[in-house]
Amino acid sequence: MGKEKKVRDSASDDCWWWLVQNGTSAVFITIGLFALLVRVAVSLHPYSGAGNPPKFGDYEAQRHWMEITTNLPVKEWYRNSSSNDLSYWGLDYPPLTAYQSFIHGLFLKFFHPESVALFTSRGHESYLGKLFMRWTVLSSDALIFFPAVLYFIVVHYNQPSRSHKSELAWHIAALLLSPCLILIDHGHFQFNCISLGFTIGAVAGILSGKDLVGSVLYCLALNHKQMSAYFAPAFFSHLLGKCLRRKYPIFEVLKLGLLVIGTFAAVWWPYLYSTQSILEVLSRLAPFERGIFEDYVANFWCASSVLIKWKRLFTTESLKLISFTATVITCLPSMIQQIKSPSNRGFLYAMLNSAFSFYLFSFQVHEKSILLPLLPATMLAVEEPFVFKWFTQFAMLSMFPLICRDNLVVAYLALLALFVLMLSAPVQHRARKSNYFDTYLGSATMFLILCCYFVLHIVYLTMHPPKKYPFLFEAIIMNLCFSQFVLVTLACNIKQWLLNKPAKSEEIEKKLI
Amino acid sequence: MGKEKLSFKEVHHSHNPKTTLWWFFFVATCIKVLLFPSYRSTDFEVHRNWLALTHSLPLSQWYFDETSPWTLDYPPFFAYFERFLSVFAHLIDPQMVHLQDGLNYSSNKVVYFQRVTAILSDLSLLYGVYRLTRNLNSRKQKLIWSLIVWSPMLFVVDHVHFQYNGFLIGILLISLSYLEEGRDLLGGFVFAVLLCFKHLFAVAAPVYFVYLLRHYCWGGILRGFSRILIMGGVVIAVFASAFGPFFHLGQLQQVIRRLFPFGRGLCHAYWAPNFWVFYIMSDKGLALVLRKLGFNIQVPVASFTAGLVGDSSPFSVLPQITPFVTFLTVLLALSPCLLKAWKNPQPQMISRWVAYAYTCGFLFGWHVHEKASLHFVIPLAFVAAQTLEDARHYFLLSIVSCYSIFPLLFEAQEYPIKVLLLLLHSILMWSGFSAQFCDEDETASRPSTNSKKKADEVGSECNPGATVKKGFVIGWSERIYLIGLVVVEIWGQILHPLLLGDKFAFAPLMLISIYCAFGITYSWIWQLISIVRSL
């Protein structure tokens, strides 16, 4: 940070010098406070399933987990019993989520015991209950996500080539004010900030060369939400690629492998006493019975089901196999690139690409999973400002039907506007340079797509779909988003492979010298 | 505020201050929209009732209707404003403007509608800020905009608690901007309009009167007389258009009675942090001491902490305060400023004087609301950007007055919001002022911006070129006072409920009033000195 303070921003005579001039910490505190304010304001809005018995929504699920974990012994958390009815929002995330629920449950038990009382609190809704639940997310965000972002920023901007302070502030804002994450965590109600925070921390660790720290943090992310496995190919291939280039590759790989196993063992400790209990937990984590997709999600299976009725044509078993194969094939290119020539930038692209191939092709994807590919895209925001902007907009759209169900439209529109304002003046010299979309699509097409974007919002809010096709609008929205996501991931795959070229030419130059 | 960063690029490329001001406004608007579902005070229902009342009753009954306890007690222009809004309200949801069915109506439609009207009416604030700052350099502009458009007090009072202060203060700023430009007639006209929107702004009327008399009307008997006639005519025309219809109906007395409810008592239920807090406390203290000494002191029937104030004196020792006494005190406090305005009516001093007048009104007035501190905190933001001393004073004042309105939002849900707003405001002010006043050694080489005096101050304060850490520094006493603010808050929020439980439930609030009263009194003295010392 000290270094950056000395570096004079080239644009120091512009009118926003004052926020930047006090150093990274002041910038971070200012933006962090603003981001917290936005989060608190969003948390005033309704949560998913508010006042909607008997199943309510994700809010009730999280509350129920707090109820279960604080009232039952660890071993029974994942076991169906008379006091733990797994068919009513049974725990279906890995143990770290359960521990987190336990800690938050203790907090609720202390201040508002009736909201987590066993049995009687089912469907509990109250002013204080909502408030404390909201505060559990806010505190997790402030304690895990925010420090992780700071760590990432410090590492990312410690490299001598990056000295633009305005860029740094812009990047912090992009990470902390990501509208999708705020809406899902503080509006809809989930704890993505924890697993994503661990992931950012892991990335920062790896970017700074501390692979061991990185892999431990990533294991924690994986143990909080199994969805973090979307990034697994990138982490695996990048670390493997790095190890292979060291002196004792096998030793390095072993070291990392042991560390990963150790972390997993530590997290899973209470369930390691028998194979059966491990299987019990594992079976909760993989809900294959729910079908290849639920609701409407902008991935390949849902988008193509307009033409091909996958669910009717194939059995669940064969669909599992098909989706698995498709996922692996699509993330192979980026994996190979990382094994061949691991690099920091390439790693971020690989994360984006592998997360996208999971989102687009894997089994049982939620619309909320778009947060996972969105994270590396945000970390790449300075390199790829246009992709970041375009992608975030369509990620928002892809969640719009969900948001409407949750009665969060006002918050959605305000956050979208805030996001556009934030981007209203992106780092322009870079935007021009790397605007892939413009060259591929042409500005007229892009303008047309944006028009569709706005019209779809209005149509969805104001019009009723024809009776024959009650989900017509959802299908249109998902297909539009799907097409844009495919474009983004194609562009980023190509970009990742192009990274090799300049590196090679530099090497050649060095050799010549 | 990360986004500023982004916007700076934009500014850098487009150099259009208007776009930047809009950008400020829209960012604020996003936050205001996010605050839609937050807590609403009874003022929300007050304004809804006024919508219904003006929409469904003929003009002749506006000031007589008592269907709801929240009777109309603002001057006629505000009633016309509500009548105008009610046209749209009726289009959106007729129940909103129904006199009986609409009572305590709180569907999403009515909430969104009223919140949106508060946001849109802030456009007058935006215009006022723009007019007042359009001739300043771009740095100062942005500093002032961030102080006013993102003022935490306006967020709390207008967009959570619910009122239309931004709109009214906007009109005040427009009036001030005309005066600063030397267009006195328009300035006086706009101020008269403002008085017909909300009569509480009349505290500054003496300053306006003296200033306009000396600056606009002085100079030769013929010129002076004709100008007095013109100004008087304009003001009378404004008042006639407001009160004329009621005068015609013979209801003027009723209107006046509604506007000035002196039966309400010296202090509001929550004591505004002003001089009378000290007065009450010293009364209590004296009574205690005298009782110890063996005197027979009667406990007053009416008590301030109970919030009930009847006709009997609430004081046990000190003489009772009547509205007339407060009126005289305010005038007395104002007199040095009026004298200055008489001697040397300068346009560039008018913001300072008007702000001072509202400070006096706040400190010594009758039944003052804590929200009234907005009336001087917002105009003082323009003064704050002038010198380092002003900035220091403003830094303290705006934090104290923002803190003093914390009790308005008493529910747990809004607690983080008010705290975050204040913290954010403080850190923005701090970065803004340190950049404005301590980074100027760089710009000092470009002589266009600073006066010599300022350069001297900057030099003495910031040791240009030295290795000393740059930044906006406030004095030790101010620092200790601000730390005390944190202590008061921790006491009220955590320690008091823990240690004393429900006993003395009024004590934390009382503590806030007393503590903030010190800050506001300091600000008053500071302003007084700076006015007396000015040329």
CSV table of C-alpha atoms in Angstrom, one decimal, chain B residues 187-391:
chain,number,residue,atom,x,y,z
B,187,GLY,CA,-33.9,36.7,-4.3
B,188,GLY,CA,-36.5,38.4,-2.2
B,189,PHE,CA,-39.3,37.1,-4.4
B,190,VAL,CA,-38.1,33.5,-4.0
B,191,PHE,CA,-37.7,33.9,-0.3
B,192,ALA,CA,-41.3,35.2,0.0
B,193,VAL,CA,-42.4,32.1,-1.9
B,194,LEU,CA,-40.4,30.0,0.5
B,195,LEU,CA,-42.1,31.6,3.5
B,196,CYS,CA,-45.5,30.7,2.0
B,197,PHE,CA,-44.3,27.1,1.7
B,198,LYS,CA,-43.1,26.8,5.3
B,199,HIS,CA,-43.2,29.7,7.7
B,200,LEU,CA,-40.5,28.3,10.0
B,201,PHE,CA,-38.0,29.7,7.5
B,202,ALA,CA,-39.1,33.2,8.6
B,203,VAL,CA,-36.3,33.2,11.2
B,204,ALA,CA,-34.0,34.6,8.5
B,205,ALA,CA,-36.5,37.3,7.5
B,206,PRO,CA,-34.8,40.0,9.6
B,207,VAL,CA,-31.5,39.3,7.8
B,208,TYR,CA,-33.3,39.4,4.5
B,209,PHE,CA,-35.1,42.6,5.5
B,210,VAL,CA,-31.9,44.4,6.6
B,211,TYR,CA,-29.9,43.1,3.7
B,212,LEU,CA,-32.4,44.0,1.0
B,213,LEU,CA,-33.1,47.3,2.5
B,214,ARG,CA,-29.4,48.3,2.5
B,215,HIS,CA,-28.3,46.5,-0.6
B,216,TYR,CA,-31.3,46.9,-2.9
B,217,CYS,CA,-33.3,49.9,-1.6
B,218,TRP,CA,-30.6,52.3,-0.3
B,219,GLY,CA,-29.2,55.2,-2.2
B,220,GLY,CA,-31.2,58.4,-2.8
B,221,ILE,CA,-34.7,59.1,-1.6
B,222,LEU,CA,-36.4,58.6,-4.9
B,223,ARG,CA,-34.5,55.5,-5.9
B,224,GLY,CA,-34.8,54.1,-2.4
B,225,PHE,CA,-38.5,54.8,-2.2
B,226,SER,CA,-39.4,53.4,-5.5
B,227,ARG,CA,-37.3,50.2,-4.8
B,228,ILE,CA,-39.0,49.7,-1.5
B,229,LEU,CA,-42.3,50.0,-3.3
B,230,ILE,CA,-41.2,47.4,-5.9
B,231,MET,CA,-39.9,45.0,-3.4
B,232,GLY,CA,-42.9,45.5,-1.1
B,233,GLY,CA,-45.2,45.0,-4.0
B,234,VAL,CA,-43.5,41.8,-5.0
B,235,VAL,CA,-43.6,40.4,-1.5
B,236,ILE,CA,-47.2,41.4,-0.9
B,237,ALA,CA,-48.2,39.9,-4.2
B,238,VAL,CA,-46.7,36.6,-3.2
B,239,PHE,CA,-48.4,36.6,0.1
B,240,ALA,CA,-51.6,37.7,-1.4
B,241,SER,CA,-51.6,34.8,-3.9
B,242,ALA,CA,-51.0,32.4,-1.0
B,243,PHE,CA,-53.3,33.8,1.7
B,244,GLY,CA,-55.6,35.8,-0.5
B,245,PRO,CA,-58.2,33.1,-0.9
B,246,PHE,CA,-58.4,32.5,2.8
B,247,PHE,CA,-58.5,36.2,3.5
B,248,HIS,CA,-61.4,36.4,1.0
B,249,LEU,CA,-63.2,33.6,3.0
B,250,GLY,CA,-62.5,35.4,6.2
B,251,GLN,CA,-60.4,32.5,7.6
B,252,LEU,CA,-57.1,34.3,8.0
B,253,GLN,CA,-57.3,34.0,11.8
B,254,GLN,CA,-57.9,30.3,11.7
B,255,VAL,CA,-55.0,29.8,9.3
B,256,ILE,CA,-52.7,31.8,11.6
B,257,ARG,CA,-53.9,29.8,14.6
B,258,ARG,CA,-53.0,26.6,12.8
B,259,LEU,CA,-49.6,27.9,11.7
B,260,PHE,CA,-48.5,29.0,15.1
B,261,PRO,CA,-49.5,26.5,17.7
B,262,PHE,CA,-47.9,28.1,20.7
B,263,GLY,CA,-49.6,25.8,23.1
B,264,ARG,CA,-47.1,23.1,22.2
B,265,GLY,CA,-44.5,24.1,24.8
B,266,LEU,CA,-40.9,25.2,24.8
B,267,CYS,CA,-39.4,21.9,23.8
B,268,HIS,CA,-40.4,19.1,21.6
B,269,ALA,CA,-40.9,15.6,23.1
B,270,TYR,CA,-37.3,14.9,22.1
B,271,TRP,CA,-35.4,18.0,23.1
B,272,ALA,CA,-33.6,19.6,20.2
B,273,PRO,CA,-30.0,20.2,21.2
B,274,ASN,CA,-30.4,23.9,21.9
B,275,PHE,CA,-29.9,26.5,24.6
B,276,TRP,CA,-33.1,25.6,26.5
B,277,VAL,CA,-31.7,22.2,27.3
B,278,PHE,CA,-29.1,24.0,29.4
B,279,TYR,CA,-31.8,26.1,30.9
B,280,ILE,CA,-33.9,23.2,31.9
B,281,MET,CA,-30.9,21.3,33.3
B,282,SER,CA,-29.7,24.2,35.3
B,283,ASP,CA,-33.2,24.6,36.7
B,284,LYS,CA,-33.2,21.0,37.8
B,285,GLY,CA,-29.7,21.3,39.2
B,286,LEU,CA,-30.6,24.5,41.1
B,287,ALA,CA,-33.8,22.9,42.5
B,288,LEU,CA,-31.7,19.9,43.7
B,289,VAL,CA,-29.1,22.1,45.3
B,290,LEU,CA,-31.6,24.4,47.0
B,291,ARG,CA,-33.6,21.4,48.3
B,292,LYS,CA,-30.4,20.1,49.8
B,293,LEU,CA,-29.9,23.4,51.5
B,294,GLY,CA,-33.3,23.1,53.1
B,295,PHE,CA,-35.4,25.3,50.9
B,296,ASN,CA,-38.9,24.2,50.2
B,297,ILE,CA,-38.9,23.7,46.4
B,298,GLN,CA,-42.2,22.6,44.7
B,299,VAL,CA,-41.9,19.8,42.2
B,300,PRO,CA,-43.5,21.3,39.0
B,301,VAL,CA,-46.7,19.6,37.8
B,302,ALA,CA,-45.7,19.6,34.2
B,303,SER,CA,-42.5,17.7,33.5
B,304,PHE,CA,-40.3,17.8,30.4
B,305,THR,CA,-39.3,14.3,30.5
B,306,ALA,CA,-42.9,13.1,30.4
B,307,GLY,CA,-43.4,15.1,27.3
B,308,LEU,CA,-46.5,16.8,28.6
B,309,VAL,CA,-46.5,20.5,29.0
B,310,GLY,CA,-49.5,22.2,30.2
B,311,ASP,CA,-50.1,25.8,31.2
B,312,SER,CA,-48.4,25.6,34.5
B,313,SER,CA,-44.7,26.4,34.7
B,314,PRO,CA,-42.5,23.4,34.2
B,315,PHE,CA,-39.6,25.1,36.0
B,316,SER,CA,-39.2,24.9,39.8
B,317,VAL,CA,-36.7,27.8,40.3
B,318,LEU,CA,-36.0,29.7,37.1
B,319,PRO,CA,-38.6,32.0,35.6
B,320,GLN,CA,-40.9,30.5,33.0
B,321,ILE,CA,-40.1,31.0,29.3
B,322,THR,CA,-42.8,32.4,27.1
B,323,PRO,CA,-42.8,32.5,23.3
B,324,PHE,CA,-42.2,36.2,23.5
B,325,VAL,CA,-39.1,35.7,25.5
B,326,THR,CA,-37.7,33.3,23.0
B,327,PHE,CA,-38.6,35.7,20.2
B,328,LEU,CA,-36.6,38.4,22.0
B,329,THR,CA,-33.6,36.1,22.6
B,330,VAL,CA,-33.5,35.2,18.9
B,331,LEU,CA,-33.6,38.8,17.9
B,332,LEU,CA,-30.9,39.7,20.4
B,333,ALA,CA,-28.7,36.8,19.2
B,334,LEU,CA,-29.3,38.0,15.6
B,335,SER,CA,-28.5,41.7,16.3
B,336,PRO,CA,-24.7,41.5,15.7
B,337,CYS,CA,-25.3,39.9,12.3
B,338,LEU,CA,-28.0,42.5,11.5
B,339,LEU,CA,-25.6,45.2,12.4
B,340,LYS,CA,-23.0,43.8,10.0
B,341,ALA,CA,-25.5,43.4,7.3
B,342,TRP,CA,-26.6,47.1,7.9
B,343,LYS,CA,-23.1,48.4,7.8
B,344,ASN,CA,-21.7,46.5,4.9
B,345,PRO,CA,-24.3,44.5,2.9
B,346,GLN,CA,-22.0,42.2,0.8
B,347,PRO,CA,-23.5,39.5,-1.4
B,348,GLN,CA,-20.8,37.0,-0.7
B,349,MET,CA,-21.7,37.1,3.0
B,350,ILE,CA,-25.4,36.4,2.7
B,351,SER,CA,-25.1,32.6,2.9
B,352,ARG,CA,-23.2,32.9,6.1
B,353,TRP,CA,-25.7,35.4,7.6
B,354,VAL,CA,-28.7,33.4,6.7
B,355,ALA,CA,-27.2,30.3,8.1
B,356,TYR,CA,-26.3,32.2,11.3
B,357,ALA,CA,-29.9,33.4,11.5
B,358,TYR,CA,-31.2,29.8,11.4
B,359,THR,CA,-28.6,28.8,14.0
B,360,CYS,CA,-30.0,31.4,16.3
B,361,GLY,CA,-33.5,30.3,15.6
B,362,PHE,CA,-32.5,26.7,16.4
B,363,LEU,CA,-30.7,27.6,19.5
B,364,PHE,CA,-33.2,30.0,21.1
B,365,GLY,CA,-36.5,29.3,19.3
B,366,TRP,CA,-39.8,28.1,20.7
B,367,HIS,CA,-40.6,24.4,20.2
B,368,VAL,CA,-37.7,23.7,17.9
B,369,HIS,CA,-37.5,20.4,16.1
B,370,GLU,CA,-34.2,18.6,15.9
B,371,LYS,CA,-34.7,18.5,12.1
B,372,ALA,CA,-34.5,22.3,11.9
B,373,SER,CA,-30.7,22.0,12.1
B,374,LEU,CA,-30.9,21.2,8.4
B,375,HIS,CA,-31.8,24.8,7.7
B,376,PHE,CA,-28.3,25.9,8.6
B,377,VAL,CA,-26.2,22.8,8.0
B,378,ILE,CA,-27.0,22.7,4.3
B,379,PRO,CA,-26.3,26.4,3.5
B,380,LEU,CA,-23.1,26.3,5.6
B,381,ALA,CA,-21.7,23.6,3.2
B,382,PHE,CA,-21.1,26.5,0.7
B,383,VAL,CA,-19.2,28.4,3.4
B,384,ALA,CA,-17.2,25.3,4.3
B,385,ALA,CA,-15.5,25.2,1.0
B,386,GLN,CA,-14.0,28.7,1.4
B,387,THR,CA,-11.3,28.4,4.1
B,388,LEU,CA,-9.7,25.8,6.2
B,389,GLU,CA,-11.2,27.2,9.4
B,390,ASP,CA,-14.7,27.1,7.9
B,391,ALA,CA,-14.1,23.5,6.8
